[in-house]
Coordinates of C-alpha atoms in Angstrom, one line a residue:
X1 CA 3.0 -31.8 27.1
X2 CA 4.8 -30.7 24.3
X3 CA 3.7 -33.0 22.0
X4 CA 0.3 -30.6 22.5
X5 CA 2.0 -27.9 20.1
X6 CA 2.4 -29.6 16.9
X7 CA -1.7 -30.4 16.2
X8 CA -2.9 -26.8 18.1
X9 CA -0.6 -25.7 15.6
X10 CA -2.0 -27.2 12.7
X11 CA -5.1 -26.4 14.3
X12 CA -4.2 -22.9 13.6
X13 CA -3.3 -23.1 9.6
X14 CA -6.6 -25.5 9.4
X15 CA -9.1 -22.4 10.7
X16 CA -7.1 -19.9 8.9
X17 CA -6.8 -22.0 5.8
X18 CA -11.2 -22.0 6.1
X19 CA -11.7 -19.0 6.4
X20 CA -9.9 -17.4 3.8
X21 CA -11.9 -20.1 1.6
X22 CA -15.2 -18.8 3.7
X23 CA -14.5 -15.4 2.9
X24 CA -13.9 -15.7 -1.0
X25 CA -17.0 -17.6 -0.9
X26 CA -19.2 -14.9 0.5
X27 CA -17.3 -12.7 -1.9
X28 CA -18.4 -14.9 -4.7
X29 CA -22.0 -15.1 -3.5
X30 CA -22.0 -11.2 -2.8
X31 CA -21.4 -10.4 -6.7
X32 CA -24.0 -13.0 -7.5
X33 CA -26.6 -13.0 -5.1
X34 CA -30.2 -11.1 -5.1
X35 CA -29.2 -7.9 -3.4
X36 CA -29.1 -4.2 -4.5
X37 CA -25.2 -3.2 -6.0
X38 CA -25.1 -1.1 -2.7
X39 CA -25.8 -4.4 -0.1
X40 CA -23.7 -6.7 -2.5
X41 CA -21.4 -4.5 -1.6
X42 CA -21.8 -4.7 2.4
X43 CA -22.1 -8.1 2.4
X44 CA -19.0 -8.9 0.6
X45 CA -16.6 -6.2 2.6
X46 CA -18.1 -6.4 6.2
X47 CA -18.2 -10.5 5.5
X48 CA -14.5 -10.2 5.0
X49 CA -13.7 -7.7 7.8
X50 CA -15.1 -10.3 10.1
X51 CA -14.1 -13.0 9.0
X52 CA -10.6 -12.1 9.5
X53 CA -11.1 -10.8 12.9
X54 CA -12.8 -14.0 14.0
X55 CA -8.8 -15.6 12.4
X56 CA -7.1 -13.3 14.4
X57 CA -9.5 -13.9 17.4
X58 CA -8.9 -17.5 16.9
X59 CA -5.2 -17.6 16.7
X60 CA -4.6 -15.7 19.9
X61 CA -7.3 -18.0 21.6
X62 CA -5.2 -20.7 20.3
X63 CA -1.8 -19.4 21.4
X64 CA -3.1 -18.8 24.9
X65 CA -4.1 -22.7 24.8
X66 CA -1.3 -24.1 23.9
X67 CA 1.4 -21.0 26.3
X68 CA -1.4 -22.4 29.0
X69 CA -0.3 -26.0 28.7
X70 CA 3.2 -25.3 27.9
X71 CA 3.8 -23.0 31.7
X72 CA 2.0 -25.1 33.3
X73 CA 4.8 -27.8 32.3
X74 CA 7.7 -24.9 32.8
X75 CA 6.1 -24.3 35.9
X76 CA 5.7 -20.6 35.3
X77 CA 9.9 -20.4 35.2
X78 CA 11.1 -17.0 32.8
X79 CA 13.7 -18.8 30.3
X80 CA 16.6 -16.2 29.0
X81 CA 15.0 -15.5 26.5
X82 CA 12.0 -13.4 28.3
X83 CA 13.7 -10.1 28.3
X84 CA 14.4 -10.0 24.7
X85 CA 10.4 -11.3 25.0
X86 CA 9.6 -8.1 26.7
X87 CA 11.2 -6.6 24.5
X88 CA 9.6 -7.2 21.4
X89 CA 6.3 -6.7 23.4
X90 CA 7.4 -3.2 24.0
X91 CA 8.6 -2.1 21.1
X92 CA 4.6 -3.1 19.3
X93 CA 3.6 -0.8 22.4
X94 CA 5.2 1.8 21.4
X95 CA 4.7 1.6 17.7
X96 CA 0.7 1.1 18.5
X97 CA 0.5 3.8 20.8
X98 CA 2.7 6.6 17.8
X99 CA 1.1 5.4 15.4
X100 CA -1.9 3.6 14.9
X101 CA -5.0 5.4 13.4
X102 CA -8.7 4.0 14.4
X103 CA -9.9 4.6 11.1
X104 CA -13.1 2.7 11.7
X105 CA -14.1 4.1 15.3
X106 CA -13.8 0.4 16.8
X107 CA -13.2 1.7 20.1
X108 CA -9.2 2.3 20.8
X109 CA -8.3 4.1 23.9
X110 CA -5.0 4.9 24.7
X111 CA -5.4 5.0 28.5
X112 CA -6.4 1.5 28.6
X113 CA -3.7 0.3 26.0
X114 CA -1.4 1.8 28.4
X115 CA -2.7 -0.7 30.8
X116 CA -3.1 -3.4 28.8
X117 CA 0.7 -3.4 28.1
X118 CA 1.7 -2.8 31.4
X119 CA -0.4 -6.0 32.4
X120 CA 1.6 -7.6 29.5
X121 CA 5.0 -6.7 30.5
X122 CA 4.9 -8.2 34.2
X123 CA 3.4 -11.8 32.5
X124 CA 5.8 -14.8 32.7
X125 CA 7.3 -16.0 29.7
X126 CA 8.1 -19.2 28.8
X127 CA 10.0 -18.1 25.8
X128 CA 10.0 -16.4 22.7
X129 CA 7.1 -18.0 21.3
X130 CA 5.0 -17.1 23.9
X131 CA 5.8 -13.3 23.7
X132 CA 4.2 -13.4 20.0
X133 CA 1.6 -15.0 21.7
X134 CA 1.1 -11.8 23.4
X135 CA 2.4 -9.2 21.0
X136 CA -1.2 -10.8 19.5
X137 CA -3.6 -10.4 22.1
X138 CA -2.8 -6.9 22.3
X139 CA -3.4 -6.3 18.3
X140 CA -6.7 -8.5 18.7
X141 CA -7.4 -6.0 21.1
X142 CA -7.2 -3.3 18.9
X143 CA -10.2 -4.7 16.6
X144 CA -8.8 -3.9 13.3
X145 CA -8.6 -7.2 10.9
X146 CA -5.4 -5.8 8.8
X147 CA -2.7 -5.1 12.0
X148 CA -0.9 -8.0 12.4
X149 CA 2.1 -9.2 13.7
X150 CA 4.2 -11.1 11.3
X151 CA 7.0 -14.1 12.5
X152 CA 10.3 -13.5 11.1
X153 CA 10.3 -16.0 8.8
X154 CA 7.6 -14.4 7.2
X155 CA 8.4 -10.7 7.2
X156 CA 11.9 -12.0 5.6
X157 CA 9.6 -13.3 2.9
X158 CA 7.4 -10.3 3.3
X159 CA 10.4 -8.0 1.9
X160 CA 11.4 -9.8 -0.7
X161 CA 8.5 -7.1 -3.1
X162 CA 10.8 -4.8 -4.3
X163 CA 9.6 -2.6 -6.6
X164 CA 13.0 -0.7 -7.2
X165 CA 15.0 -4.4 -8.2
X166 CA 18.1 -3.7 -6.0
X167 CA 16.5 -4.2 -2.4
X168 CA 15.7 -0.6 -1.7
X169 CA 12.7 0.9 0.0
X170 CA 12.7 4.7 -0.8
X171 CA 11.1 7.5 0.4
X172 CA 10.5 11.1 1.4
X173 CA 11.8 13.0 4.3
X174 CA 8.5 12.7 6.1
X175 CA 8.6 9.0 5.3
X176 CA 11.9 8.7 6.0
X177 CA 10.7 9.8 10.2
X178 CA 7.1 8.5 10.3
X179 CA 8.6 5.3 9.1
X180 CA 12.0 4.5 10.9
X181 CA 11.1 6.7 14.2
X182 CA 14.6 8.1 13.8
X183 CA 15.0 12.1 13.3
X184 CA 16.9 13.2 10.5
X185 CA 20.6 14.4 11.0
X186 CA 20.9 18.1 12.4
X187 CA 20.3 20.4 9.4
X188 CA 17.8 18.3 6.8
X189 CA 14.7 18.6 8.9
X190 CA 11.8 17.9 6.5
X191 CA 11.2 21.7 5.5
X192 CA 14.9 22.7 4.7
X193 CA 16.2 22.9 1.2
X194 CA 19.0 19.8 2.3
X195 CA 16.3 17.7 3.7
X196 CA 14.8 18.2 0.4
X197 CA 17.8 16.9 -1.8
X198 CA 17.4 13.3 -3.3
X199 CA 15.3 11.1 -2.1
X200 CA 16.1 9.0 0.9
X201 CA 16.9 5.2 1.6
X202 CA 14.1 4.0 4.6
X203 CA 15.9 0.6 4.4
X204 CA 17.3 -2.4 2.7
X205 CA 16.8 -6.1 1.8
X206 CA 19.5 -8.0 3.5
X207 CA 21.8 -9.9 0.4
X208 CA 20.4 -8.1 -2.4
X209 CA 22.4 -5.1 -4.6
X210 CA 21.8 -2.2 -3.0
X211 CA 23.0 -3.8 0.7
X212 CA 25.5 -5.5 -1.1
X213 CA 27.0 -2.1 -2.5
X214 CA 26.9 -0.7 0.8
X215 CA 23.8 1.7 0.7
X216 CA 22.7 2.4 4.6
X217 CA 19.8 3.6 5.7
X218 CA 19.8 6.9 6.4
X219 CA 21.3 8.0 2.9
X220 CA 20.3 10.7 0.8
X221 CA 19.9 9.1 -3.2
X222 CA 21.7 13.1 -4.7
X223 CA 23.0 11.8 -7.5
X224 CA 22.5 8.6 -10.2
X225 CA 24.6 8.0 -13.0
X226 CA 25.6 11.7 -13.1
X227 CA 21.7 12.7 -12.8
X228 CA 21.0 14.9 -10.4
X229 CA 18.3 13.8 -8.2
X230 CA 17.0 16.8 -6.8
X231 CA 12.9 17.5 -7.3
X232 CA 12.7 14.0 -8.0
X233 CA 10.6 11.8 -5.8
X234 CA 10.9 8.1 -4.3
X235 CA 9.2 6.4 -7.3
X236 CA 10.8 8.2 -10.5
X237 CA 14.3 7.2 -8.7
X238 CA 13.2 4.1 -8.0
X239 CA 12.0 3.8 -11.5
X240 CA 15.5 4.6 -12.6
X241 CA 16.7 2.5 -10.8
X242 CA 15.1 -1.1 -12.5
X243 CA 16.8 -2.7 -14.8
X244 CA 16.6 -3.8 -17.8
X245 CA 13.2 -6.4 -18.5
X246 CA 13.9 -9.2 -20.5
X247 CA 10.9 -12.2 -21.8
X248 CA 10.8 -15.2 -19.2
X249 CA 12.7 -17.5 -21.8
X250 CA 16.0 -15.1 -22.1
X251 CA 16.7 -13.9 -18.4
X252 CA 18.1 -17.0 -17.0
X253 CA 22.3 -16.0 -16.5
X254 CA 21.6 -12.6 -17.8
X255 CA 23.6 -9.9 -15.4
X256 CA 21.9 -5.7 -15.8
X257 CA 24.2 -3.1 -16.0
X258 CA 25.3 -1.1 -13.2
X259 CA 24.8 1.9 -11.7
X260 CA 26.2 4.6 -10.0
X261 CA 25.0 6.7 -7.1
X262 CA 26.1 9.2 -5.0
X263 CA 24.6 9.5 -1.6
X264 CA 25.6 11.4 1.8
X265 CA 25.4 9.8 4.7
X266 CA 24.0 9.8 8.2
X267 CA 27.5 12.2 9.0
X268 CA 27.1 14.5 6.3
X269 CA 29.8 13.0 4.2
X270 CA 29.4 12.4 0.7
X271 CA 30.2 9.0 -1.2
X272 CA 30.2 6.9 -4.4
X273 CA 28.7 3.5 -4.4
X274 CA 28.1 1.2 -7.4
X275 CA 25.9 -1.7 -8.0
X276 CA 24.7 -4.2 -10.2
X277 CA 21.3 -3.9 -11.6
X278 CA 19.8 -7.2 -12.2
X279 CA 17.6 -8.1 -15.3
X280 CA 14.2 -8.4 -14.2
X281 CA 11.3 -10.4 -15.4
X282 CA 8.2 -9.0 -15.0
X283 CA 4.6 -9.3 -16.7
X284 CA 2.8 -6.6 -17.8
X285 CA -0.7 -5.8 -16.4
X286 CA -1.5 -3.6 -19.3
X287 CA -3.8 -5.4 -22.7
X288 CA -5.3 -3.3 -25.2
X289 CA -7.5 -3.6 -27.7
X290 CA -9.2 -0.9 -30.5
X291 CA -13.6 -1.7 -31.3
X292 CA -15.6 1.1 -33.5
X293 CA -18.8 1.9 -31.3
X294 CA -22.3 2.3 -32.8
X295 CA -21.8 5.9 -33.1
X296 CA -18.6 4.7 -35.7
X297 CA -16.0 6.3 -33.5
X298 CA -12.8 4.5 -32.9
X299 CA -12.4 3.3 -28.7
X300 CA -9.8 2.4 -27.4
X301 CA -9.7 -0.6 -24.7
X302 CA -7.2 -0.4 -21.7
X303 CA -7.2 -3.7 -19.3
X304 CA -5.6 -2.7 -16.1
X305 CA -5.2 -6.2 -14.0
X306 CA -3.1 -5.4 -11.3
X307 CA -0.7 -2.0 -10.1
X308 CA 2.9 -3.6 -9.9
X309 CA 5.8 -1.5 -11.2
X310 CA 4.8 -1.5 -14.7
X311 CA 1.3 -0.1 -14.7
X312 CA 2.0 3.1 -15.5
X313 CA 4.8 3.4 -17.6
X314 CA 2.8 0.2 -19.8
X315 CA -0.5 2.3 -19.6
X316 CA 1.3 5.3 -20.9
X317 CA 2.4 3.4 -23.8
X318 CA -1.5 1.7 -24.6
X319 CA -2.8 5.1 -24.7
X320 CA 0.0 6.4 -27.3
X321 CA -0.4 3.8 -29.4
X322 CA -4.3 3.4 -29.2
X323 CA -4.4 7.0 -29.8
X324 CA -1.8 6.7 -33.1
X325 CA -4.1 4.0 -34.3
X326 CA -7.1 6.4 -34.3
X327 CA -9.0 6.2 -31.0
X328 CA -11.1 9.2 -30.2
X329 CA -12.5 7.5 -26.9
X330 CA -11.0 5.4 -24.2
X331 CA -12.1 3.4 -21.9
X332 CA -9.8 1.6 -18.4
X333 CA -10.8 -1.1 -17.3
X334 CA -10.4 -2.0 -13.8
X335 CA -12.7 -4.8 -12.8
X336 CA -11.2 -7.5 -10.9
X337 CA -8.2 -5.5 -10.2
X338 CA -8.1 -5.7 -6.7
X339 CA -4.9 -3.2 -6.4
X340 CA -1.0 -3.4 -6.0
X341 CA 1.6 -0.6 -5.8
X342 CA -1.1 2.6 -4.4
X343 CA 2.2 4.6 -6.0
X344 CA 1.3 2.8 -9.2
X345 CA -2.0 3.4 -8.9
X346 CA -1.1 7.6 -8.2
X347 CA 1.1 7.8 -11.6
X348 CA -1.6 5.8 -13.1
X349 CA -4.0 8.7 -12.5
X350 CA -1.7 11.6 -12.7
X351 CA -1.9 10.5 -16.2
X352 CA -4.6 11.5 -16.9
X353 CA -5.3 14.6 -14.5
X354 CA -4.7 18.4 -15.0
X355 CA -1.6 19.9 -13.6
X356 CA -2.3 20.8 -10.5
X357 CA -5.7 18.6 -9.8
X358 CA -5.9 16.4 -6.4
X359 CA -5.4 13.1 -6.6
X360 CA -6.1 11.5 -3.3
X361 CA -6.4 12.5 0.5
X362 CA -5.2 10.7 3.2
X363 CA -6.3 11.1 6.8
X364 CA -5.0 9.5 9.7
X365 CA -1.8 10.4 13.0
X366 CA 0.9 9.4 10.4
X367 CA -0.1 10.8 7.6
X368 CA -1.4 14.5 9.1
X369 CA 1.3 16.5 7.7
X370 CA 1.6 15.2 4.4
X371 CA 1.7 17.0 1.3
X372 CA -1.3 17.2 -0.7
X373 CA -0.9 14.6 -3.9
X374 CA -1.0 16.0 -6.7
X375 CA -0.8 15.8 -10.3
X376 CA 2.3 17.8 -12.1
X377 CA 2.4 18.5 -15.5
X378 CA 0.0 18.1 -18.7
X379 CA -1.6 15.0 -18.8
X380 CA -0.5 12.3 -21.8
X381 CA -4.7 12.8 -22.9
X382 CA -7.5 14.9 -23.0
X383 CA -9.7 11.9 -25.0
X384 CA -13.0 11.0 -23.0
X385 CA -12.9 8.5 -20.7
X386 CA -14.9 5.6 -19.0
X387 CA -13.9 4.1 -15.9
X388 CA -15.5 -0.2 -15.6
X389 CA -15.3 -1.0 -12.3
X390 CA -17.2 -3.5 -10.0
X391 CA -17.5 -5.7 -6.8
X392 CA -13.7 -6.1 -6.6
X393 CA -12.2 -3.2 -7.7
X394 CA -10.2 -2.3 -5.0
X395 CA -7.3 -0.1 -2.8
X396 CA -5.1 1.2 -5.7
X397 CA -8.2 1.0 -8.3
X398 CA -10.2 2.8 -6.0
X399 CA -8.1 5.7 -5.9
X400 CA -7.4 6.2 -9.8
X401 CA -11.1 5.9 -10.3
X402 CA -12.4 8.0 -7.6
X403 CA -9.4 10.4 -8.6
X404 CA -10.5 10.3 -12.3
X405 CA -14.4 10.8 -11.1
X406 CA -14.1 13.3 -8.8
X407 CA -11.8 15.4 -11.0
X408 CA -14.6 15.5 -13.3
X409 CA -12.4 13.1 -15.8
X410 CA -14.0 10.6 -16.5
X411 CA -17.4 8.5 -15.9
X412 CA -17.7 5.1 -13.6
X413 CA -19.7 2.4 -15.0
X414 CA -20.4 -0.8 -13.6
X415 CA -20.9 -2.2 -9.8
X416 CA -20.1 -0.3 -6.7
X417 CA -16.3 -0.9 -5.7
X418 CA -15.0 -2.9 -2.8
X419 CA -14.5 -0.2 -0.6
X420 CA -10.8 -1.4 0.9
X421 CA -9.4 1.9 1.7
X422 CA -6.8 1.4 4.5
X423 CA -3.5 2.9 4.5
X424 CA -0.8 0.3 6.4
X425 CA 2.9 0.8 7.0
X426 CA 5.4 -1.9 7.8
X427 CA 7.6 -1.8 11.0
X428 CA 10.7 -4.1 11.4
X429 CA 11.3 -5.2 15.1
X430 CA 14.8 -5.6 16.6
X431 CA 14.3 -9.5 16.3
X432 CA 13.9 -9.8 12.6
X433 CA 9.5 -9.5 13.1
X434 CA 7.5 -7.1 11.7
X435 CA 4.0 -5.5 12.7
X436 CA 1.9 -4.3 10.0
X437 CA 0.1 -1.4 11.8
X438 CA -2.8 0.7 9.9
X439 CA -2.3 4.0 10.0
X440 CA -4.8 6.0 8.2
X441 CA -7.2 5.8 5.5
X442 CA -7.5 7.0 2.0
X443 CA -10.3 9.5 0.5
X444 CA -11.0 11.0 -2.8
X445 CA -10.5 14.7 -3.5
X446 CA -14.6 15.6 -2.9
X447 CA -14.4 13.7 0.2
X448 CA -15.8 10.2 -0.6
X449 CA -14.4 7.9 2.1
X450 CA -13.4 4.9 -0.1
X451 CA -12.7 2.3 2.8
X452 CA -15.9 0.4 3.5
X453 CA -17.8 2.4 1.8
X454 CA -16.5 1.9 -2.2
X455 CA -17.6 3.8 -5.2
X456 CA -20.9 4.2 -6.5
X457 CA -21.1 4.0 -10.4
X458 CA -22.6 6.8 -13.0
X459 CA -23.9 4.0 -14.8
X460 CA -24.7 0.1 -15.0
X461 CA -23.3 -0.6 -18.0
X462 CA -21.5 0.9 -20.9
X463 CA -23.1 4.5 -20.9
X464 CA -23.2 5.8 -24.9
X465 CA -20.9 8.9 -26.0
X466 CA -23.3 10.9 -24.9
X467 CA -24.9 10.2 -21.7
X468 CA -21.5 9.8 -20.6
X469 CA -20.3 13.4 -21.8
X470 CA -23.6 15.1 -20.5
X471 CA -22.2 13.9 -16.7
X472 CA -18.6 14.9 -17.4
X473 CA -20.1 17.9 -18.4
X474 CA -22.6 18.9 -15.3
X475 CA -19.8 17.6 -13.2
X476 CA -17.3 20.9 -14.1
X477 CA -20.6 23.0 -14.2
X478 CA -20.7 21.9 -10.3
X479 CA -17.1 22.4 -9.8
X480 CA -16.2 25.0 -11.8
X481 CA -14.3 27.1 -8.8
X482 CA -12.0 24.2 -7.2
X483 CA -11.3 23.3 -10.5
X484 CA -10.5 26.5 -12.1
X485 CA -8.7 27.3 -8.5
X486 CA -5.1 26.9 -9.1
X487 CA -2.5 25.3 -7.0
X488 CA 0.5 27.1 -5.5
X489 CA 4.2 25.9 -7.1
X490 CA 4.8 25.1 -4.2
X491 CA 2.3 22.6 -2.9
X492 CA 3.1 20.5 -6.5
X493 CA 6.4 20.2 -6.4
X494 CA 6.0 18.7 -2.7
X495 CA 2.9 16.7 -4.2
X496 CA 5.1 15.5 -6.6
X497 CA 8.0 14.5 -3.6
X498 CA 5.5 12.9 -1.1
X499 CA 4.5 10.1 -4.1

């Protein structure tokens, strides 16, 4: 009977591959079909969500079929792994109860969830794989295609995507408490002065530089190479952590410089830690060119393909280079940019926004107390700006486009954007597996719900300079009271820390 597992597992993999291919086909057909821009968006985004949900439901059915065969062979006996399996089910249920946000109103009922959890914990389990199947059944009830269970092997692969370059996941005090579920040490609560010093180690990747140097979850980073980190955001500290870059052909065998840290341990003691930064090989997502418009103006085009750890820095360099070459107007091309690091998207938006301007709002259970995310300091440029978008502009790209349009800083040209505005958090479980869970959604400064709606462009094609300037002027007249209202200094500082 055990032989049935192999073909069933293969069937699951084949189903996932087929559904993914079908989703890509639907998206492409939606882009070229005869429907309107809004209809095209609705067909592609909703179809992909339905396909993802279909795959999750079929995975559950296949898992259930496999377990039924195995349980019959084992005559329903619990194995020694049963207790460990029930622990994983309990952990997943508790994380969902505390953090899941039903932002798409799919019908999540906390009381019904409790009943499902109790029934799941009472089921006989043959092994840990059976427990994983039960977890997938529970998550399928949420009807959220983006919330999913991740096996230990898959979770380990996910952790290898590292922004700091040394194996650190950094966050504010609030993010540490929200993501780990651990209370801060006494005297260092979220609102205290001590809690605001430096940034916190939310998690580490085993075997990389930070772990090898002895950094621990719950450490506060106070100094980096002698520089005080008070007032710095996790994004800024991660950028300081990143090692030097090298061309791919030159990177083999190179070793980066050491970085000296001072941290405060969970018990309040302070310790010096030295770790070795790697040489990073990271392709730039930014390209740029200078063109002369029909009206004779020099226009700088910046193509931003994705939001990796170089997005903000390379976008800033492109702006400075183009303006030095004579560009009086700028075009930011976000077409086909499906997103990436949201923190980088926020930082790119800040390059163009005035001090105190709201970048994005978050809604959801785990984000309800988050400080507003605003721009801090003078913008890098005041040049008129057009943002190019299409139906593959998604996630972090939509945050940038929404922030620039809602603050009357730019107009959007092209097609309605994709509409992916969900916020996912990743939780590590006790056996090394993981849970990716929807905890909220992003909303533009003026209140537009990005998720599933997308952003409607102001123009279907590149506008003339006079037309774009007219839309911006009208926007500023309509929003004058909001745009002129000063942000409290404390709120701006808190927002910088929240990014």
